[in-house]
Amino acid sequence: IIGLNRYRNGTDDIPEVKLARTPRAKQQLQVDRLKKFKKKNVEKAKRALDKLVDVVERGENCFPALLDAVEVSSLGQITGRLQEVVGRFRPMV
């Protein structure tokens, strides 16, 4: 669901939305591609992530280092390293 109209008049028809599921074979293909990507970029990712962490710790503009990191690291690797440095956002409730 992208959005919801809060002020409906009660007579609106709600369309049925069919849930899209990714086939298992495609899921496995993506997992395999990610493993291959990580294996291929082990050393490059380590250097890029170390550089990113260093820039963040110094309080500098991290965007150039982030662009370098996304070329050789997964989103999970990047967010994991950044969480080590700055923590994880927790909304105040």
CSV table of C-alpha atoms in Angstrom, one decimal:
chain,number,residue,atom,x,y,z
A,1,ILE,CA,0.0,0.0,0.0
A,2,ILE,CA,1.5,3.3,-1.0
A,3,GLY,CA,-1.1,5.6,0.4
A,4,LEU,CA,-4.5,5.7,2.0
A,5,ASN,CA,-7.1,8.4,1.8
A,6,ARG,CA,-8.1,9.1,5.4
A,7,TYR,CA,-11.3,11.0,4.5
A,8,ARG,CA,-13.3,8.5,2.5
A,9,ASN,CA,-17.0,8.9,2.2
A,10,GLY,CA,-17.7,5.2,3.1
A,11,THR,CA,-19.3,4.3,-0.3
A,12,ASP,CA,-16.0,4.1,-2.2
A,13,ASP,CA,-15.2,0.7,-3.6
A,14,ILE,CA,-11.9,-0.6,-2.4
A,15,PRO,CA,-10.1,-2.3,-5.3
A,16,GLU,CA,-8.7,-5.8,-4.6
A,17,VAL,CA,-4.9,-5.7,-4.8
A,18,LYS,CA,-3.2,-8.9,-5.9
A,19,LEU,CA,-0.1,-9.7,-3.9
A,20,ALA,CA,3.0,-10.2,-6.1
A,21,ARG,CA,5.4,-12.9,-5.0
A,22,THR,CA,8.8,-13.6,-6.4
A,23,PRO,CA,9.3,-17.2,-7.5
A,24,ARG,CA,11.7,-19.2,-5.4
A,25,ALA,CA,14.0,-19.8,-8.4
A,26,LYS,CA,14.4,-16.0,-8.9
A,27,GLN,CA,15.0,-15.5,-5.1
A,28,GLN,CA,17.7,-18.2,-5.2
A,29,LEU,CA,19.3,-16.6,-8.3
A,30,GLN,CA,19.5,-13.3,-6.5
A,31,VAL,CA,21.0,-14.9,-3.4
A,32,ASP,CA,23.6,-16.7,-5.6
A,33,ARG,CA,24.5,-13.4,-7.4
A,34,LEU,CA,24.9,-11.6,-4.0
A,35,LYS,CA,27.3,-14.4,-2.8
A,36,LYS,CA,29.3,-14.2,-6.0
A,37,PHE,CA,29.4,-10.4,-5.8
A,38,LYS,CA,30.6,-10.4,-2.2
A,39,LYS,CA,33.2,-13.1,-2.9
A,40,LYS,CA,34.6,-11.2,-5.9
A,41,ASN,CA,34.9,-8.0,-4.0
A,42,VAL,CA,36.1,-9.1,-0.5
A,43,GLU,CA,39.3,-7.0,-0.5
A,44,LYS,CA,37.9,-4.0,-2.4
A,45,ALA,CA,34.8,-3.9,-0.1
A,46,LYS,CA,37.0,-4.0,3.1
A,47,ARG,CA,39.0,-1.0,1.8
A,48,ALA,CA,36.0,0.9,0.7
A,49,LEU,CA,34.1,0.3,3.9
A,50,ASP,CA,37.1,1.2,6.1
A,51,LYS,CA,37.4,4.4,4.1
A,52,LEU,CA,33.7,5.2,4.6
A,53,VAL,CA,33.9,4.6,8.3
A,54,ASP,CA,37.0,6.8,8.6
A,55,VAL,CA,35.3,9.6,6.8
A,56,VAL,CA,32.2,9.4,8.9
A,57,GLU,CA,34.2,9.3,12.1
A,58,ARG,CA,36.0,12.5,11.1
A,59,GLY,CA,32.7,14.1,10.3
A,60,GLU,CA,33.5,14.8,6.7
A,61,ASN,CA,31.3,14.6,3.6
A,62,CYS,CA,30.7,10.8,3.3
A,63,PHE,CA,29.0,10.9,-0.1
A,64,PRO,CA,32.1,10.3,-2.2
A,65,ALA,CA,33.2,7.4,0.0
A,66,LEU,CA,29.6,6.0,-0.1
A,67,LEU,CA,29.6,6.1,-3.9
A,68,ASP,CA,32.9,4.1,-3.9
A,69,ALA,CA,31.4,1.6,-1.4
A,70,VAL,CA,28.3,0.9,-3.3
A,71,GLU,CA,30.4,-0.3,-6.3
A,72,VAL,CA,31.9,-3.1,-4.3
A,73,SER,CA,29.6,-3.7,-1.2
A,74,SER,CA,26.1,-4.8,-0.6
A,75,LEU,CA,23.6,-2.5,1.1
A,76,GLY,CA,23.7,-4.8,4.1
A,77,GLN,CA,27.5,-4.5,4.4
A,78,ILE,CA,27.3,-0.8,4.2
A,79,THR,CA,24.6,-0.3,6.7
A,80,GLY,CA,26.2,-2.8,9.0
A,81,ARG,CA,29.5,-0.9,9.1
A,82,LEU,CA,27.7,2.5,9.5
A,83,GLN,CA,25.7,1.1,12.4
A,84,GLU,CA,28.9,0.2,14.2
A,85,VAL,CA,30.0,3.8,14.0
A,86,VAL,CA,26.8,5.9,14.4
A,87,GLY,CA,24.4,3.3,15.8
A,88,ARG,CA,20.9,2.6,14.6
A,89,PHE,CA,18.1,5.1,14.4
A,90,ARG,CA,15.4,4.4,17.0
A,91,PRO,CA,12.3,6.7,16.7
A,92,MET,CA,11.3,8.2,20.0
A,93,VAL,CA,7.8,7.0,20.8
